[in-house]
XYZ file of C-alpha atoms in Angstrom:
599
model
C 29.809 -9.754 -13.736
C 26.787 -7.425 -13.980
C 26.603 -4.820 -16.726
C 24.968 -1.388 -17.059
C 23.850 0.837 -19.920
C 22.402 4.244 -19.075
C 18.726 4.546 -20.168
C 19.396 7.713 -22.157
C 16.611 7.075 -24.665
C 14.014 6.787 -21.910
C 15.301 9.844 -20.047
C 15.162 11.912 -23.214
C 11.642 10.700 -23.996
C 10.380 11.836 -20.595
C 12.257 15.143 -20.582
C 11.552 16.106 -24.178
C 8.164 14.598 -24.970
C 6.368 14.068 -21.655
C 7.240 16.907 -19.267
C 8.181 19.521 -21.885
C 11.617 20.599 -20.680
C 12.717 22.016 -24.083
C 9.906 24.564 -24.007
C 11.281 26.120 -20.824
C 14.648 27.102 -22.333
C 15.348 30.781 -21.786
C 12.402 31.314 -19.406
C 12.879 32.534 -15.805
C 14.947 30.013 -13.887
C 16.179 28.354 -17.088
C 18.333 31.213 -18.387
C 21.499 29.154 -18.938
C 19.654 26.225 -20.454
C 19.347 25.492 -24.166
C 17.095 22.653 -25.322
C 19.845 21.422 -27.639
C 21.916 20.600 -24.556
C 19.695 17.728 -23.394
C 20.876 15.054 -25.819
C 24.653 15.666 -25.667
C 24.671 16.027 -21.870
C 22.709 12.830 -21.300
C 24.594 10.847 -23.923
C 27.999 11.831 -22.560
C 26.880 11.279 -18.961
C 25.522 7.876 -19.910
C 28.762 6.912 -21.622
C 30.942 8.213 -18.768
C 29.127 6.501 -15.931
C 28.638 3.236 -17.809
C 32.266 2.997 -18.942
C 34.192 4.649 -16.103
C 32.128 4.096 -12.955
C 29.964 0.998 -13.454
C 32.891 -1.470 -13.736
C 33.926 -0.548 -10.168
C 30.573 -1.385 -8.578
C 31.033 -5.078 -7.876
C 34.766 -5.090 -6.948
C 34.353 -2.038 -4.697
C 31.480 -3.746 -2.898
C 33.717 -6.756 -2.276
C 36.638 -4.640 -1.039
C 34.735 -2.092 1.045
C 36.298 0.715 3.067
C 39.099 0.317 5.598
C 39.524 2.182 8.883
C 43.073 2.543 10.182
C 44.350 2.838 13.745
C 44.637 6.623 13.507
C 40.924 6.857 12.615
C 41.509 7.583 8.929
C 39.513 5.701 6.288
C 40.614 4.426 2.887
C 38.014 3.989 0.153
C 38.209 1.096 -2.352
C 40.933 0.946 -4.976
C 40.422 3.429 -7.794
C 37.901 5.622 -5.988
C 40.266 8.591 -5.527
C 41.154 8.651 -9.212
C 37.529 8.154 -10.255
C 36.393 10.946 -7.934
C 38.817 13.330 -9.651
C 37.599 12.196 -13.076
C 34.028 13.088 -12.116
C 35.203 16.502 -10.909
C 37.263 17.157 -14.034
C 34.308 16.213 -16.232
C 32.131 18.663 -14.267
C 29.343 16.243 -13.441
C 29.212 17.411 -9.814
C 28.633 21.063 -10.831
C 25.985 20.587 -13.532
C 23.076 22.184 -11.653
C 24.999 24.534 -9.360
C 24.608 28.300 -9.937
C 27.124 29.894 -12.259
C 28.206 32.321 -9.526
C 29.217 29.332 -7.382
C 31.281 27.736 -10.116
C 28.450 25.665 -11.525
C 26.974 25.308 -14.990
C 23.487 26.574 -14.169
C 21.611 23.651 -15.695
C 18.095 22.781 -14.477
C 17.898 20.472 -11.496
C 15.667 18.134 -13.490
C 18.458 17.511 -16.014
C 20.862 16.873 -13.163
C 18.323 14.425 -11.680
C 18.565 12.341 -14.848
C 22.365 12.388 -14.723
C 22.359 11.431 -11.034
C 20.346 8.334 -11.906
C 23.156 7.164 -14.185
C 25.783 7.770 -11.497
C 23.716 5.985 -8.859
C 22.961 2.963 -11.025
C 26.627 2.748 -11.980
C 27.804 2.705 -8.355
C 25.379 3.778 -5.641
C 27.930 3.742 -2.807
C 30.335 5.933 -4.789
C 27.594 8.356 -5.820
C 26.748 8.990 -2.171
C 29.968 10.952 -1.660
C 28.681 13.538 -4.139
C 25.001 13.450 -3.170
C 25.557 14.268 0.486
C 27.780 17.205 -0.425
C 25.077 18.642 -2.673
C 22.538 18.476 0.160
C 24.944 20.116 2.613
C 25.563 22.953 0.157
C 21.827 23.574 -0.125
C 21.402 23.825 3.658
C 24.416 26.122 4.076
C 23.321 28.404 1.248
C 19.805 28.644 2.676
C 20.606 29.366 6.340
C 24.277 30.158 7.027
C 25.787 33.636 7.253
C 27.369 35.186 4.171
C 30.801 34.695 5.733
C 30.255 30.959 6.202
C 28.730 30.578 2.755
C 31.690 32.282 1.103
C 34.178 30.229 3.110
C 32.710 26.761 2.577
C 30.424 26.629 -0.444
C 32.899 27.307 -3.295
C 35.224 24.454 -2.334
C 32.333 22.117 -1.596
C 30.723 23.019 -4.915
C 33.929 22.249 -6.799
C 34.263 18.898 -5.040
C 37.543 19.897 -3.418
C 35.777 19.520 -0.065
C 32.851 17.217 0.726
C 29.941 17.388 3.163
C 27.839 15.224 5.478
C 24.867 15.507 7.790
C 25.025 14.281 11.393
C 21.629 13.608 12.950
C 21.352 10.125 14.417
C 22.684 9.166 17.860
C 22.955 5.686 19.427
C 19.894 6.161 21.654
C 17.798 8.201 19.192
C 16.967 7.376 15.607
C 14.003 9.085 13.970
C 13.101 10.864 17.234
C 15.588 13.731 16.989
C 14.078 15.361 20.045
C 16.079 12.878 22.149
C 19.510 13.893 20.876
C 22.180 14.707 23.499
C 25.106 16.163 21.548
C 25.853 19.480 23.196
C 27.297 22.777 22.031
C 29.013 25.202 24.403
C 29.903 28.773 23.349
C 33.639 29.484 23.145
C 33.226 33.233 23.527
C 34.660 34.065 20.102
C 31.662 33.242 17.967
C 32.543 29.571 17.684
C 31.120 26.650 19.659
C 32.533 23.520 21.268
C 30.685 20.407 20.057
C 30.709 17.182 22.098
C 28.807 13.968 21.392
C 28.554 10.834 19.278
C 26.711 10.411 15.987
C 26.097 7.104 14.220
C 25.244 5.998 10.672
C 27.129 8.966 9.187
C 27.482 8.282 5.482
C 30.805 9.502 4.032
C 31.821 10.579 7.540
C 35.531 9.959 6.972
C 37.355 9.115 3.728
C 40.356 9.909 1.545
C 38.611 11.513 -1.450
C 38.782 15.185 -0.432
C 41.149 17.438 1.497
C 38.425 18.452 3.970
C 35.054 17.119 5.122
C 32.433 19.590 6.303
C 30.007 18.084 8.803
C 26.600 19.595 9.523
C 25.918 18.577 13.112
C 22.735 18.870 15.169
C 23.370 19.712 18.834
C 21.836 21.404 21.880
C 23.056 24.698 23.259
C 22.955 25.474 27.018
C 19.415 26.060 28.306
C 17.912 24.961 24.989
C 14.245 23.900 25.183
C 13.592 20.187 25.375
C 12.601 18.226 22.297
C 12.948 19.303 18.705
C 12.487 23.004 19.571
C 15.901 23.018 21.217
C 18.045 21.792 18.316
C 20.676 23.923 16.593
C 22.815 23.169 13.544
C 26.571 23.697 13.301
C 29.240 23.549 10.631
C 32.042 21.392 12.036
C 34.953 20.935 9.588
C 37.449 18.089 9.775
C 40.186 20.681 9.317
C 39.568 24.241 10.497
C 40.183 26.616 7.564
C 43.178 28.939 8.010
C 43.350 32.639 7.154
C 43.610 31.816 3.432
C 40.637 29.449 3.581
C 42.730 26.293 3.242
C 42.605 23.249 5.571
C 44.443 24.194 8.759
C 44.445 22.680 12.236
C 42.912 19.220 12.694
C 39.608 19.535 14.535
C 38.881 17.331 17.564
C 36.570 14.891 15.826
C 37.215 11.387 14.576
C 35.752 8.257 13.051
C 35.406 5.867 15.988
C 34.510 2.913 13.773
C 32.995 1.888 10.464
C 29.512 0.403 10.591
C 29.458 -3.242 9.454
C 26.388 -3.145 7.259
C 24.324 -5.184 4.850
C 25.097 -3.196 1.690
C 26.693 -0.047 0.221
C 30.023 -1.421 1.458
C 32.018 1.067 -0.616
C 30.589 4.032 1.259
C 32.211 4.880 4.583
C 29.352 4.810 7.082
C 30.915 6.033 10.314
C 30.448 6.404 14.028
C 31.622 9.995 14.504
C 32.956 11.211 17.854
C 33.059 14.926 18.624
C 35.288 15.784 21.600
C 35.006 19.525 22.030
C 35.241 20.036 18.273
C 35.068 23.617 17.033
C 31.933 24.503 15.112
C 29.978 27.510 13.888
C 26.248 28.072 14.205
C 24.205 27.829 11.004
C 21.197 30.133 11.099
C 19.439 30.884 14.368
C 19.957 29.081 17.641
C 17.275 26.418 18.303
C 16.235 26.506 14.627
C 18.532 23.731 13.471
C 15.894 21.184 12.621
C 14.294 23.487 10.068
C 17.720 24.076 8.544
C 18.482 20.365 8.439
C 15.135 19.626 6.805
C 16.260 21.688 3.809
C 18.977 19.109 3.334
C 16.735 16.189 4.230
C 13.967 17.102 1.779
C 16.486 17.231 -1.054
C 17.960 13.977 0.223
C 14.576 12.247 0.203
C 14.124 12.857 -3.510
C 17.692 11.662 -4.036
C 17.046 8.490 -2.024
C 13.940 7.781 -4.095
C 16.217 8.088 -7.119
C 18.593 5.611 -5.476
C 15.715 3.171 -5.212
C 14.593 3.178 -8.810
C 18.186 3.437 -10.054
C 18.907 0.095 -8.390
C 15.706 -1.241 -9.911
C 16.886 -0.129 -13.358
C 20.253 -1.808 -12.847
C 18.641 -5.031 -11.656
C 16.081 -4.964 -14.487
C 18.755 -4.653 -17.156
C 20.630 -7.643 -15.805
C 17.459 -9.670 -15.288
C 16.269 -9.031 -18.841
C 19.667 -9.885 -20.318
C 19.764 -13.150 -18.381
C 16.231 -14.092 -19.412
C 17.167 -13.650 -23.071
C 20.366 -15.685 -22.718
C 19.707 -18.447 -20.194
C 18.051 -21.594 -21.569
C 15.653 -23.449 -19.308
C 12.699 -25.682 -20.257
C 10.299 -25.269 -23.150
C 7.558 -22.778 -23.921
C 4.081 -23.938 -22.854
C 2.882 -23.628 -26.431
C 5.695 -25.786 -27.806
C 9.439 -25.358 -28.470
C 10.360 -21.897 -29.760
C 13.858 -22.987 -30.787
C 13.650 -26.714 -31.586
C 17.262 -26.839 -32.691
C 18.433 -25.962 -29.174
C 18.337 -28.126 -26.053
C 15.966 -25.670 -24.363
C 14.236 -22.343 -24.935
C 15.442 -19.113 -23.325
C 13.765 -18.067 -20.073
C 11.998 -15.207 -21.818
C 9.438 -17.635 -23.339
C 7.894 -18.349 -19.925
C 4.903 -16.137 -18.989
C 5.860 -15.943 -15.320
C 9.344 -14.677 -16.184
C 7.785 -12.142 -18.539
C 5.428 -11.091 -15.739
C 8.369 -10.333 -13.482
C 10.169 -8.422 -16.219
C 7.161 -6.402 -17.368
C 6.198 -5.565 -13.781
C 9.744 -4.330 -13.239
C 9.771 -2.263 -16.403
C 6.390 -0.693 -15.655
C 7.479 0.254 -12.135
C 10.900 1.602 -13.080
C 9.759 3.677 -16.037
C 6.715 4.985 -14.181
C 8.796 6.085 -11.210
C 11.487 7.593 -13.438
C 8.841 9.759 -15.099
C 7.365 10.774 -11.740
C 10.787 11.577 -10.300
C 11.722 13.742 -13.263
C 8.357 15.529 -13.164
C 8.788 16.310 -9.463
C 12.363 17.473 -10.082
C 10.978 19.873 -12.670
C 8.330 21.103 -10.210
C 11.160 21.705 -7.728
C 12.947 23.868 -10.318
C 9.746 25.809 -10.992
C 9.019 26.244 -7.282
C 12.435 27.804 -6.674
C 13.050 29.851 -9.798
C 10.072 29.648 -12.141
C 7.487 32.381 -12.784
C 6.179 33.843 -9.530
C 2.554 33.027 -10.267
C 3.285 29.305 -10.578
C 5.679 28.743 -7.706
C 3.097 27.914 -5.049
C 1.364 25.294 -7.214
C 4.706 23.701 -8.108
C 5.785 23.631 -4.476
C 2.476 22.021 -3.487
C 3.274 19.090 -5.772
C 6.846 18.814 -4.468
C 5.632 18.739 -0.869
C 2.809 16.287 -1.553
C 4.736 13.829 -3.708
C 8.225 13.863 -2.169
C 7.158 11.093 0.270
C 5.921 9.107 -2.739
C 9.191 9.408 -4.657
C 11.166 8.493 -1.545
C 9.061 5.646 -0.202
C 7.443 4.128 -3.267
C 10.608 4.681 -5.296
C 12.617 2.718 -2.748
C 9.948 0.034 -2.323
C 10.194 -0.399 -6.085
C 13.965 -0.635 -5.806
C 13.740 -3.494 -3.342
C 10.865 -5.272 -5.099
C 12.476 -5.175 -8.527
C 15.908 -6.170 -7.210
C 14.357 -9.224 -5.548
C 12.256 -10.092 -8.602
C 15.257 -9.882 -10.926
C 17.242 -12.053 -8.535
C 14.347 -14.501 -8.857
C 14.686 -14.436 -12.642
C 18.293 -15.546 -12.179
C 17.199 -18.362 -9.870
C 20.018 -20.023 -7.944
C 22.624 -18.076 -9.883
C 21.098 -14.870 -8.511
C 22.057 -16.005 -5.021
C 25.732 -16.297 -5.944
C 27.904 -13.277 -5.104
C 30.018 -13.248 -8.258
C 26.952 -12.675 -10.444
C 26.136 -9.397 -8.702
C 22.373 -9.752 -8.324
C 22.491 -10.172 -4.553
C 24.396 -6.877 -4.257
C 21.484 -5.031 -5.856
C 19.179 -6.453 -3.179
C 21.576 -5.522 -0.375
C 22.182 -2.020 -1.687
C 18.505 -1.320 -2.360
C 17.469 -2.317 1.164
C 18.947 0.691 2.956
C 17.011 3.128 0.787
C 13.763 2.069 2.461
C 15.276 2.876 5.859
C 17.434 5.997 5.825
C 16.400 9.640 5.383
C 13.173 8.782 7.189
C 11.996 5.175 7.053
C 9.158 4.566 4.630
C 6.614 4.229 7.420
C 7.652 7.695 8.585
C 7.150 8.975 5.038
C 3.619 7.576 5.103
C 2.851 9.358 8.370
C 4.339 12.590 7.022
C 2.112 12.288 3.954
C -1.119 11.555 5.803
C -0.439 13.548 8.954
C 1.002 16.714 7.379
C 0.971 16.883 3.604
C -2.688 16.092 2.976
C -3.865 18.830 5.319
C -1.436 21.567 4.300
C -3.080 24.724 2.989
C -6.485 23.224 3.703
C -5.924 20.246 1.414
C -5.043 22.442 -1.563
C -2.298 20.153 -2.901
C -4.250 16.894 -2.936
C -7.318 18.584 -4.433
C -5.145 20.069 -7.169
C -3.672 16.632 -7.801
C -7.127 15.058 -8.105
C -8.134 17.754 -10.576
C -5.079 17.344 -12.815
C -5.498 13.574 -12.987
C -9.212 13.863 -13.751
C -8.559 16.411 -16.480
C -5.943 14.253 -18.194
C -8.275 11.252 -18.019
C -11.123 13.260 -19.521
C -8.892 14.506 -22.338
C -7.809 10.981 -23.326
C -9.834 10.603 -26.512
C -7.295 8.459 -28.368
C -8.561 4.833 -28.346
C -4.999 3.636 -27.747
C -5.015 5.239 -24.293
C -8.738 5.116 -23.436
C -8.511 1.921 -21.368
C -5.603 3.300 -19.374
C -7.495 6.549 -18.758
C -10.547 4.610 -17.584
C -8.480 2.480 -15.183
C -6.676 5.557 -13.881
C -9.941 7.401 -13.358
C -11.281 4.492 -11.292
C -8.074 4.354 -9.220
C -8.271 8.104 -8.645
C -11.852 7.606 -7.466
C -10.670 4.979 -4.984
C -8.035 7.435 -3.745
C -10.638 10.159 -3.263
C -12.818 7.735 -1.288
C -9.843 6.764 0.874
C -9.103 10.449 1.503
C -12.689 11.034 2.615
C -12.538 7.991 4.918
C -9.404 9.366 6.572
C -11.084 12.722 7.134
C -14.113 11.076 8.697
C -12.351 8.457 10.817
C -8.980 9.954 11.628
C -10.270 12.577 14.031
C -12.383 10.055 15.900
C -9.475 7.663 16.372
C -5.917 8.811 15.482
C -4.800 5.172 15.333
C -6.897 4.898 12.182
C -4.501 7.351 10.551
C -1.493 5.353 11.674
C -2.881 2.035 10.452
C -4.036 3.478 7.125
C -1.062 5.673 6.265
C 1.044 3.149 4.377
C -1.872 1.843 2.337
C -2.832 5.415 1.461
C 0.726 6.195 0.400
C 0.743 3.102 -1.825
C -2.534 4.250 -3.395
C -1.196 7.714 -4.106
C 1.938 6.116 -5.548
C -0.137 3.933 -7.870
C -2.255 6.843 -9.089
C 0.802 9.099 -9.491
C 2.628 6.526 -11.616
C -0.569 5.758 -13.512
C -0.856 9.456 -14.292
C 2.688 9.469 -15.633
C 1.921 6.376 -17.698
C -1.103 8.115 -19.201
C 1.077 11.055 -20.166
C 3.746 8.738 -21.593
C 1.148 6.770 -23.547
C -0.250 9.982 -25.028
C 3.248 11.104 -26.012
C 4.082 7.720 -27.536
C 0.842 7.723 -29.552
C 1.539 11.219 -30.847
C 5.056 10.146 -31.808
C 3.786 7.164 -33.749
C 1.268 9.371 -35.555
C 4.108 11.742 -36.477
C 6.084 8.877 -37.997
C 8.749 8.605 -35.311
C 11.607 6.469 -36.582
C 11.929 4.724 -33.224
C 8.675 2.858 -33.706
C 9.705 -0.103 -31.531
C 10.412 2.133 -28.540
C 7.045 3.866 -28.786
C 5.087 0.659 -29.276
C 6.824 -0.864 -26.233
C 5.719 2.185 -24.240
C 2.101 1.556 -25.162
C 2.286 -2.134 -24.255
C 3.906 -1.353 -20.903
C 1.316 1.343 -20.224
C -1.436 -1.161 -20.934
C 0.188 -3.634 -18.537
C 0.283 -0.995 -15.792
C -3.405 -0.297 -16.369
C -4.403 -3.950 -16.302
C -2.092 -5.357 -13.615
C -1.223 -2.489 -11.269
C -3.970 0.141 -11.122
C -6.638 -2.372 -9.981
C -4.661 -2.735 -6.722
C -6.050 0.649 -5.655
C -9.415 -0.897 -4.762
C -7.883 -3.600 -2.584
C -5.694 -1.022 -0.846
C -8.745 1.132 -0.083
C -10.510 -1.840 1.509
C -7.436 -2.652 3.607
C -7.188 0.989 4.644
C -10.837 1.118 5.679
C -10.426 -1.906 7.945
C -9.204 0.630 10.482
C -6.967 0.162 13.501
C -9.179 -1.953 15.764
C -7.644 -5.352 15.044
C -4.113 -3.971 14.880
C -4.438 -2.319 18.276
C -6.472 -5.061 20.014
C -3.614 -7.542 20.405
C -1.922 -6.920 23.786
C 1.687 -5.751 23.496
C 3.030 -8.738 25.439
C 1.246 -11.123 23.065
C 3.638 -10.127 20.264
C 6.374 -11.962 22.178
C 4.836 -15.320 21.430
C 6.572 -18.143 23.311
C 6.083 -21.857 22.561
């Protein structure tokens, strides 16, 4: 059976020594936060999710969810009790505002806690994550009456939430959706249509489920300009705000899917269900994107959380499993074989995994902090913080989930044949990680969003600011222990600048050049972003060692891993630039029918 230990030490290192969270205590937007809270919150969260939630991951995956003839859905054994334990411990309210029953902690601290929950049991954590996103959309766009009716019980976890976008005939292209909304004449609407792939669409964990549904009103414009968003509850609240009459919606079936078996992914049928408009008519897509942008950071977290889980189990196996002898001679002559960890190729897989996971964790936490600052920090810094959130959200989502899949596969490789056996759990990590590259905007869509929208926003202000911050940190790296990393990062940043210039020069002439280059560009920006975080971590580790930090082994391991990222990962930026600059000609020259090769 797989095991999990929350990486509290690494989270604290990033929060306290790399991104400077303690220094923000008591400043605007961090009024309820005390720096002394970081350690106890993370330590207790780590203990709770490792001891209470993680043991359910494998058995719940094997059991899955069950749909009954009446359309109701039962979650795996123990989920209802575990859900209540999370609520009672207050983990679902950590970052919610105090006036909504929350604890008012920074979102960045909650981001760290969510990693522990998601590594412990990703499918279970989804029931909470979707609710948090729904709350954000309702608070941002719904009327005061709707906010007061729904948000308090969703915030407490008494009710849960979902988002309903996808339809059988329309995936990413939301402009094709057909679900319709007819006015009832009393301020409510009648919603009819079918939605698919609805995570947590029906379950037995809460007394009500609040669906956010995209639909078209009569005479709405075609395409995405004619989409509205509606709150459609499973049970219509009565005069006291409690679940009342059953709404005319149901789970038509559970999707039979590759992974996340313990989350109820539903086909949802709406048959004249009663709903209420959120925000303005025909402005639903903008409202839904509030939820989706938050979800994209969360999905990136899902990716590297699965990578962390897989890495821990891969490293443990490599230290325990005996296979062959070291190339330089037996390391343990008294044993029949040496442990796997003596083999350079196994170490390569493990160190690659560690460098990717820790680099993405640092980037995710830094972006989560920028998100806090953009929403509630000092006014004069909000625009700059938001620029970084907008620019790098596609990186956290796409590169974070690519890392999840890559590391899960590599750690399965460390296990060899035993990694292919269900009871050992490694194959579940691969199956669960796979969906993260697909949902909330497939990673290719993230690349197009980055290159097609984010680079050009505000006249390129965000990417130019990014270049400047990286260059400055490289120039300030005088310590010989980090000089090589700074040099490698500076070169990679130069490659990224050259790729950006190529896109500007060649994208306008042939838009297909943008499409063919987008993913490579996103990978380059991901490499430089993580390299930047590694430079900051290496500087912090060096300073800690100079100050006589008692955890010398931790800090020295940081420096070795940083050096590995500089030597083995950052050089990929040059190859990616050359692939990017190949352009779209070859890709587009092959006739469409030729892809269906026969014989």
